[in-house]
Amino acid sequence: MGEKNINLDKLVEEAKQGRLEDFLSKNLSAETKAKLSSILSDKSKTDKMLASPQAKEIMKKLNKDK
């Protein structure tokens, strides 16, 4: 299965509904899921990822309704 672009608004909505893991498993390849898991299991890699402009945009959208 090839990678497809993930709709950021849909990702945020699924996260807000508590369905992020299911959404990602349906929209990421096995290779990408493995890479994400590797990043999330390493604090320095996770911190670097969360500092990215893309992650900041996602966090801003997630926190918009709070």
PDB file of N, CA and C in Angstrom:
ATOM      1  N   MET A   1       0.847  -1.178   0.000  1.00  0.00           N
ATOM      2  CA  MET A   1       0.000   0.000   0.000  1.00  0.00           C
ATOM      3  C   MET A   1       0.883   1.229   0.000  1.00  0.00           C
ATOM      4  N   GLY A   2       0.667   2.174  -0.900  1.00  0.00           N
ATOM      5  CA  GLY A   2       1.458   3.373  -0.958  1.00  0.00           C
ATOM      6  C   GLY A   2       0.979   4.414   0.037  1.00  0.00           C
ATOM      7  N   GLU A   3       1.887   5.306   0.370  1.00  0.00           N
ATOM      8  CA  GLU A   3       1.521   6.387   1.287  1.00  0.00           C
ATOM      9  C   GLU A   3       0.573   7.339   0.570  1.00  0.00           C
ATOM     10  N   LYS A   4      -0.319   7.901   1.330  1.00  0.00           N
ATOM     11  CA  LYS A   4      -1.176   8.938   0.795  1.00  0.00           C
ATOM     12  C   LYS A   4      -1.077  10.130   1.728  1.00  0.00           C
ATOM     13  N   ASN A   5      -1.391  11.283   1.216  1.00  0.00           N
ATOM     14  CA  ASN A   5      -1.350  12.468   2.060  1.00  0.00           C
ATOM     15  C   ASN A   5      -2.446  12.373   3.099  1.00  0.00           C
ATOM     16  N   ILE A   6      -2.118  12.753   4.314  1.00  0.00           N
ATOM     17  CA  ILE A   6      -3.086  12.724   5.395  1.00  0.00           C
ATOM     18  C   ILE A   6      -3.675  14.113   5.551  1.00  0.00           C
ATOM     19  N   ASN A   7      -4.988  14.174   5.575  1.00  0.00           N
ATOM     20  CA  ASN A   7      -5.696  15.420   5.774  1.00  0.00           C
ATOM     21  C   ASN A   7      -5.522  15.845   7.233  1.00  0.00           C
ATOM     22  N   LEU A   8      -4.875  16.978   7.453  1.00  0.00           N
ATOM     23  CA  LEU A   8      -4.569  17.452   8.797  1.00  0.00           C
ATOM     24  C   LEU A   8      -5.830  17.678   9.618  1.00  0.00           C
ATOM     25  N   ASP A   9      -6.848  18.258   9.012  1.00  0.00           N
ATOM     26  CA  ASP A   9      -8.089  18.508   9.742  1.00  0.00           C
ATOM     27  C   ASP A   9      -8.751  17.197  10.171  1.00  0.00           C
ATOM     28  N   LYS A  10      -8.695  16.200   9.305  1.00  0.00           N
ATOM     29  CA  LYS A  10      -9.265  14.889   9.638  1.00  0.00           C
ATOM     30  C   LYS A  10      -8.459  14.236  10.758  1.00  0.00           C
ATOM     31  N   LEU A  11      -7.136  14.358  10.700  1.00  0.00           N
ATOM     32  CA  LEU A  11      -6.280  13.814  11.753  1.00  0.00           C
ATOM     33  C   LEU A  11      -6.634  14.447  13.098  1.00  0.00           C
ATOM     34  N   VAL A  12      -6.780  15.763  13.120  1.00  0.00           N
ATOM     35  CA  VAL A  12      -7.120  16.473  14.358  1.00  0.00           C
ATOM     36  C   VAL A  12      -8.479  16.026  14.870  1.00  0.00           C
ATOM     37  N   GLU A  13      -9.453  15.930  13.978  1.00  0.00           N
ATOM     38  CA  GLU A  13     -10.795  15.498  14.382  1.00  0.00           C
ATOM     39  C   GLU A  13     -10.774  14.092  14.977  1.00  0.00           C
ATOM     40  N   GLU A  14     -10.056  13.190  14.342  1.00  0.00           N
ATOM     41  CA  GLU A  14      -9.965  11.822  14.849  1.00  0.00           C
ATOM     42  C   GLU A  14      -9.258  11.794  16.203  1.00  0.00           C
ATOM     43  N   ALA A  15      -8.229  12.618  16.367  1.00  0.00           N
ATOM     44  CA  ALA A  15      -7.526  12.685  17.650  1.00  0.00           C
ATOM     45  C   ALA A  15      -8.468  13.183  18.743  1.00  0.00           C
ATOM     46  N   LYS A  16      -9.246  14.208  18.435  1.00  0.00           N
ATOM     47  CA  LYS A  16     -10.197  14.755  19.413  1.00  0.00           C
ATOM     48  C   LYS A  16     -11.251  13.723  19.808  1.00  0.00           C
ATOM     49  N   GLN A  17     -11.579  12.821  18.886  1.00  0.00           N
ATOM     50  CA  GLN A  17     -12.588  11.795  19.144  1.00  0.00           C
ATOM     51  C   GLN A  17     -11.988  10.531  19.764  1.00  0.00           C
ATOM     52  N   GLY A  18     -10.682  10.548  20.001  1.00  0.00           N
ATOM     53  CA  GLY A  18     -10.018   9.394  20.610  1.00  0.00           C
ATOM     54  C   GLY A  18      -9.785   8.245  19.644  1.00  0.00           C
ATOM     55  N   ARG A  19      -9.753   8.556  18.355  1.00  0.00           N
ATOM     56  CA  ARG A  19      -9.594   7.510  17.338  1.00  0.00           C
ATOM     57  C   ARG A  19      -8.307   7.674  16.528  1.00  0.00           C
ATOM     58  N   LEU A  20      -7.310   8.315  17.123  1.00  0.00           N
ATOM     59  CA  LEU A  20      -6.081   8.596  16.389  1.00  0.00           C
ATOM     60  C   LEU A  20      -5.353   7.324  15.972  1.00  0.00           C
ATOM     61  N   GLU A  21      -5.215   6.386  16.884  1.00  0.00           N
ATOM     62  CA  GLU A  21      -4.486   5.150  16.561  1.00  0.00           C
ATOM     63  C   GLU A  21      -5.139   4.415  15.396  1.00  0.00           C
ATOM     64  N   ASP A  22      -6.459   4.320  15.416  1.00  0.00           N
ATOM     65  CA  ASP A  22      -7.188   3.660  14.325  1.00  0.00           C
ATOM     66  C   ASP A  22      -6.998   4.421  13.017  1.00  0.00           C
ATOM     67  N   PHE A  23      -7.089   5.753  13.079  1.00  0.00           N
ATOM     68  CA  PHE A  23      -6.913   6.587  11.898  1.00  0.00           C
ATOM     69  C   PHE A  23      -5.525   6.384  11.288  1.00  0.00           C
ATOM     70  N   LEU A  24      -4.501   6.414  12.149  1.00  0.00           N
ATOM     71  CA  LEU A  24      -3.137   6.248  11.640  1.00  0.00           C
ATOM     72  C   LEU A  24      -2.914   4.855  11.075  1.00  0.00           C
ATOM     73  N   SER A  25      -3.477   3.836  11.714  1.00  0.00           N
ATOM     74  CA  SER A  25      -3.277   2.479  11.205  1.00  0.00           C
ATOM     75  C   SER A  25      -3.926   2.298   9.835  1.00  0.00           C
ATOM     76  N   LYS A  26      -4.981   3.044   9.566  1.00  0.00           N
ATOM     77  CA  LYS A  26      -5.653   2.958   8.267  1.00  0.00           C
ATOM     78  C   LYS A  26      -4.985   3.823   7.202  1.00  0.00           C
ATOM     79  N   ASN A  27      -4.203   4.813   7.631  1.00  0.00           N
ATOM     80  CA  ASN A  27      -3.668   5.783   6.682  1.00  0.00           C
ATOM     81  C   ASN A  27      -2.150   5.781   6.539  1.00  0.00           C
ATOM     82  N   LEU A  28      -1.462   4.937   7.296  1.00  0.00           N
ATOM     83  CA  LEU A  28      -0.011   4.849   7.182  1.00  0.00           C
ATOM     84  C   LEU A  28       0.406   3.452   6.757  1.00  0.00           C
ATOM     85  N   SER A  29       1.472   3.376   5.997  1.00  0.00           N
ATOM     86  CA  SER A  29       2.017   2.075   5.620  1.00  0.00           C
ATOM     87  C   SER A  29       2.662   1.431   6.839  1.00  0.00           C
ATOM     88  N   ALA A  30       2.900   0.150   6.772  1.00  0.00           N
ATOM     89  CA  ALA A  30       3.567  -0.562   7.871  1.00  0.00           C
ATOM     90  C   ALA A  30       4.939   0.041   8.144  1.00  0.00           C
ATOM     91  N   GLU A  31       5.650   0.416   7.095  1.00  0.00           N
ATOM     92  CA  GLU A  31       6.981   1.013   7.255  1.00  0.00           C
ATOM     93  C   GLU A  31       6.898   2.351   7.994  1.00  0.00           C
ATOM     94  N   THR A  32       5.948   3.181   7.629  1.00  0.00           N
ATOM     95  CA  THR A  32       5.796   4.482   8.274  1.00  0.00           C
ATOM     96  C   THR A  32       5.343   4.321   9.720  1.00  0.00           C
ATOM     97  N   LYS A  33       4.461   3.380   9.977  1.00  0.00           N
ATOM     98  CA  LYS A  33       4.029   3.116  11.359  1.00  0.00           C
ATOM     99  C   LYS A  33       5.220   2.678  12.210  1.00  0.00           C
ATOM    100  N   ALA A  34       6.101   1.849  11.647  1.00  0.00           N
ATOM    101  CA  ALA A  34       7.287   1.393  12.377  1.00  0.00           C
ATOM    102  C   ALA A  34       8.223   2.568  12.667  1.00  0.00           C
ATOM    103  N   LYS A  35       8.399   3.464  11.693  1.00  0.00           N
ATOM    104  CA  LYS A  35       9.246   4.642  11.894  1.00  0.00           C
ATOM    105  C   LYS A  35       8.667   5.534  12.986  1.00  0.00           C
ATOM    106  N   LEU A  36       7.357   5.745  12.960  1.00  0.00           N
ATOM    107  CA  LEU A  36       6.707   6.576  13.968  1.00  0.00           C
ATOM    108  C   LEU A  36       6.853   5.965  15.351  1.00  0.00           C
ATOM    109  N   SER A  37       6.673   4.677  15.439  1.00  0.00           N
ATOM    110  CA  SER A  37       6.827   3.978  16.711  1.00  0.00           C
ATOM    111  C   SER A  37       8.255   4.137  17.240  1.00  0.00           C
ATOM    112  N   SER A  38       9.227   4.049  16.354  1.00  0.00           N
ATOM    113  CA  SER A  38      10.629   4.218  16.737  1.00  0.00           C
ATOM    114  C   SER A  38      10.888   5.622  17.262  1.00  0.00           C
ATOM    115  N   ILE A  39      10.333   6.607  16.587  1.00  0.00           N
ATOM    116  CA  ILE A  39      10.502   7.996  17.023  1.00  0.00           C
ATOM    117  C   ILE A  39       9.855   8.213  18.384  1.00  0.00           C
ATOM    118  N   LEU A  40       8.642   7.703  18.550  1.00  0.00           N
ATOM    119  CA  LEU A  40       7.916   7.924  19.800  1.00  0.00           C
ATOM    120  C   LEU A  40       8.524   7.189  20.983  1.00  0.00           C
ATOM    121  N   SER A  41       9.334   6.166  20.721  1.00  0.00           N
ATOM    122  CA  SER A  41       9.970   5.437  21.814  1.00  0.00           C
ATOM    123  C   SER A  41      11.316   6.050  22.228  1.00  0.00           C
ATOM    124  N   ASP A  42      11.733   7.100  21.533  1.00  0.00           N
ATOM    125  CA  ASP A  42      13.010   7.776  21.823  1.00  0.00           C
ATOM    126  C   ASP A  42      12.712   9.239  22.163  1.00  0.00           C
ATOM    127  N   LYS A  43      12.944   9.627  23.422  1.00  0.00           N
ATOM    128  CA  LYS A  43      12.569  10.968  23.885  1.00  0.00           C
ATOM    129  C   LYS A  43      13.194  12.074  23.042  1.00  0.00           C
ATOM    130  N   SER A  44      14.465  11.969  22.707  1.00  0.00           N
ATOM    131  CA  SER A  44      15.104  13.048  21.941  1.00  0.00           C
ATOM    132  C   SER A  44      14.508  13.160  20.534  1.00  0.00           C
ATOM    133  N   LYS A  45      14.203  12.017  19.913  1.00  0.00           N
ATOM    134  CA  LYS A  45      13.564  12.042  18.591  1.00  0.00           C
ATOM    135  C   LYS A  45      12.147  12.610  18.683  1.00  0.00           C
ATOM    136  N   THR A  46      11.431  12.249  19.750  1.00  0.00           N
ATOM    137  CA  THR A  46      10.076  12.760  19.939  1.00  0.00           C
ATOM    138  C   THR A  46      10.109  14.271  20.131  1.00  0.00           C
ATOM    139  N   ASP A  47      11.027  14.748  20.967  1.00  0.00           N
ATOM    140  CA  ASP A  47      11.155  16.189  21.194  1.00  0.00           C
ATOM    141  C   ASP A  47      11.459  16.927  19.899  1.00  0.00           C
ATOM    142  N   LYS A  48      12.348  16.355  19.090  1.00  0.00           N
ATOM    143  CA  LYS A  48      12.701  16.977  17.810  1.00  0.00           C
ATOM    144  C   LYS A  48      11.487  17.022  16.887  1.00  0.00           C
ATOM    145  N   MET A  49      10.722  15.931  16.845  1.00  0.00           N
ATOM    146  CA  MET A  49       9.531  15.887  15.994  1.00  0.00           C
ATOM    147  C   MET A  49       8.499  16.918  16.467  1.00  0.00           C
ATOM    148  N   LEU A  50       8.293  17.012  17.782  1.00  0.00           N
ATOM    149  CA  LEU A  50       7.294  17.938  18.312  1.00  0.00           C
ATOM    150  C   LEU A  50       7.693  19.403  18.130  1.00  0.00           C
ATOM    151  N   ALA A  51       8.966  19.657  17.889  1.00  0.00           N
ATOM    152  CA  ALA A  51       9.436  21.019  17.659  1.00  0.00           C
ATOM    153  C   ALA A  51       9.253  21.456  16.203  1.00  0.00           C
ATOM    154  N   SER A  52       8.846  20.538  15.343  1.00  0.00           N
ATOM    155  CA  SER A  52       8.691  20.862  13.921  1.00  0.00           C
ATOM    156  C   SER A  52       7.478  21.767  13.703  1.00  0.00           C
ATOM    157  N   PRO A  53       7.519  22.579  12.649  1.00  0.00           N
ATOM    158  CA  PRO A  53       6.375  23.446  12.342  1.00  0.00           C
ATOM    159  C   PRO A  53       5.077  22.654  12.134  1.00  0.00           C
ATOM    160  N   GLN A  54       5.186  21.479  11.528  1.00  0.00           N
ATOM    161  CA  GLN A  54       4.001  20.665  11.282  1.00  0.00           C
ATOM    162  C   GLN A  54       3.371  20.201  12.595  1.00  0.00           C
ATOM    163  N   ALA A  55       4.190  19.745  13.519  1.00  0.00           N
ATOM    164  CA  ALA A  55       3.679  19.295  14.813  1.00  0.00           C
ATOM    165  C   ALA A  55       3.077  20.460  15.587  1.00  0.00           C
ATOM    166  N   LYS A  56       3.704  21.611  15.514  1.00  0.00           N
ATOM    167  CA  LYS A  56       3.174  22.788  16.195  1.00  0.00           C
ATOM    168  C   LYS A  56       1.807  23.173  15.639  1.00  0.00           C
ATOM    169  N   GLU A  57       1.633  23.043  14.326  1.00  0.00           N
ATOM    170  CA  GLU A  57       0.339  23.339  13.703  1.00  0.00           C
ATOM    171  C   GLU A  57      -0.731  22.362  14.193  1.00  0.00           C
ATOM    172  N   ILE A  58      -0.373  21.093  14.279  1.00  0.00           N
ATOM    173  CA  ILE A  58      -1.318  20.085  14.773  1.00  0.00           C
ATOM    174  C   ILE A  58      -1.693  20.384  16.219  1.00  0.00           C
ATOM    175  N   MET A  59      -0.707  20.679  17.045  1.00  0.00           N
ATOM    176  CA  MET A  59      -0.971  20.966  18.460  1.00  0.00           C
ATOM    177  C   MET A  59      -1.854  22.217  18.604  1.00  0.00           C
ATOM    178  N   LYS A  60      -1.616  23.208  17.782  1.00  0.00           N
ATOM    179  CA  LYS A  60      -2.432  24.414  17.827  1.00  0.00           C
ATOM    180  C   LYS A  60      -3.892  24.085  17.499  1.00  0.00           C
ATOM    181  N   LYS A  61      -4.094  23.259  16.476  1.00  0.00           N
ATOM    182  CA  LYS A  61      -5.455  22.870  16.111  1.00  0.00           C
ATOM    183  C   LYS A  61      -6.104  22.010  17.185  1.00  0.00           C
ATOM    184  N   LEU A  62      -5.327  21.135  17.803  1.00  0.00           N
ATOM    185  CA  LEU A  62      -5.871  20.273  18.865  1.00  0.00           C
ATOM    186  C   LEU A  62      -6.287  21.096  20.082  1.00  0.00           C
ATOM    187  N   ASN A  63      -5.555  22.140  20.372  1.00  0.00           N
ATOM    188  CA  ASN A  63      -5.815  22.947  21.560  1.00  0.00           C
ATOM    189  C   ASN A  63      -6.754  24.123  21.299  1.00  0.00           C
ATOM    190  N   LYS A  64      -7.198  24.284  20.066  1.00  0.00           N
ATOM    191  CA  LYS A  64      -8.030  25.428  19.681  1.00  0.00           C
ATOM    192  C   LYS A  64      -9.333  25.488  20.483  1.00  0.00           C
ATOM    193  N   ASP A  65      -9.946  24.352  20.757  1.00  0.00           N
ATOM    194  CA  ASP A  65     -11.238  24.326  21.421  1.00  0.00           C
ATOM    195  C   ASP A  65     -11.135  24.322  22.945  1.00  0.00           C
ATOM    196  N   LYS A  66      -9.932  24.348  23.484  1.00  0.00           N
ATOM    197  CA  LYS A  66      -9.771  24.284  24.940  1.00  0.00           C
ATOM    198  C   LYS A  66      -9.756  25.648  25.565  1.00  0.00           C
TER     199      LYS A  66
END
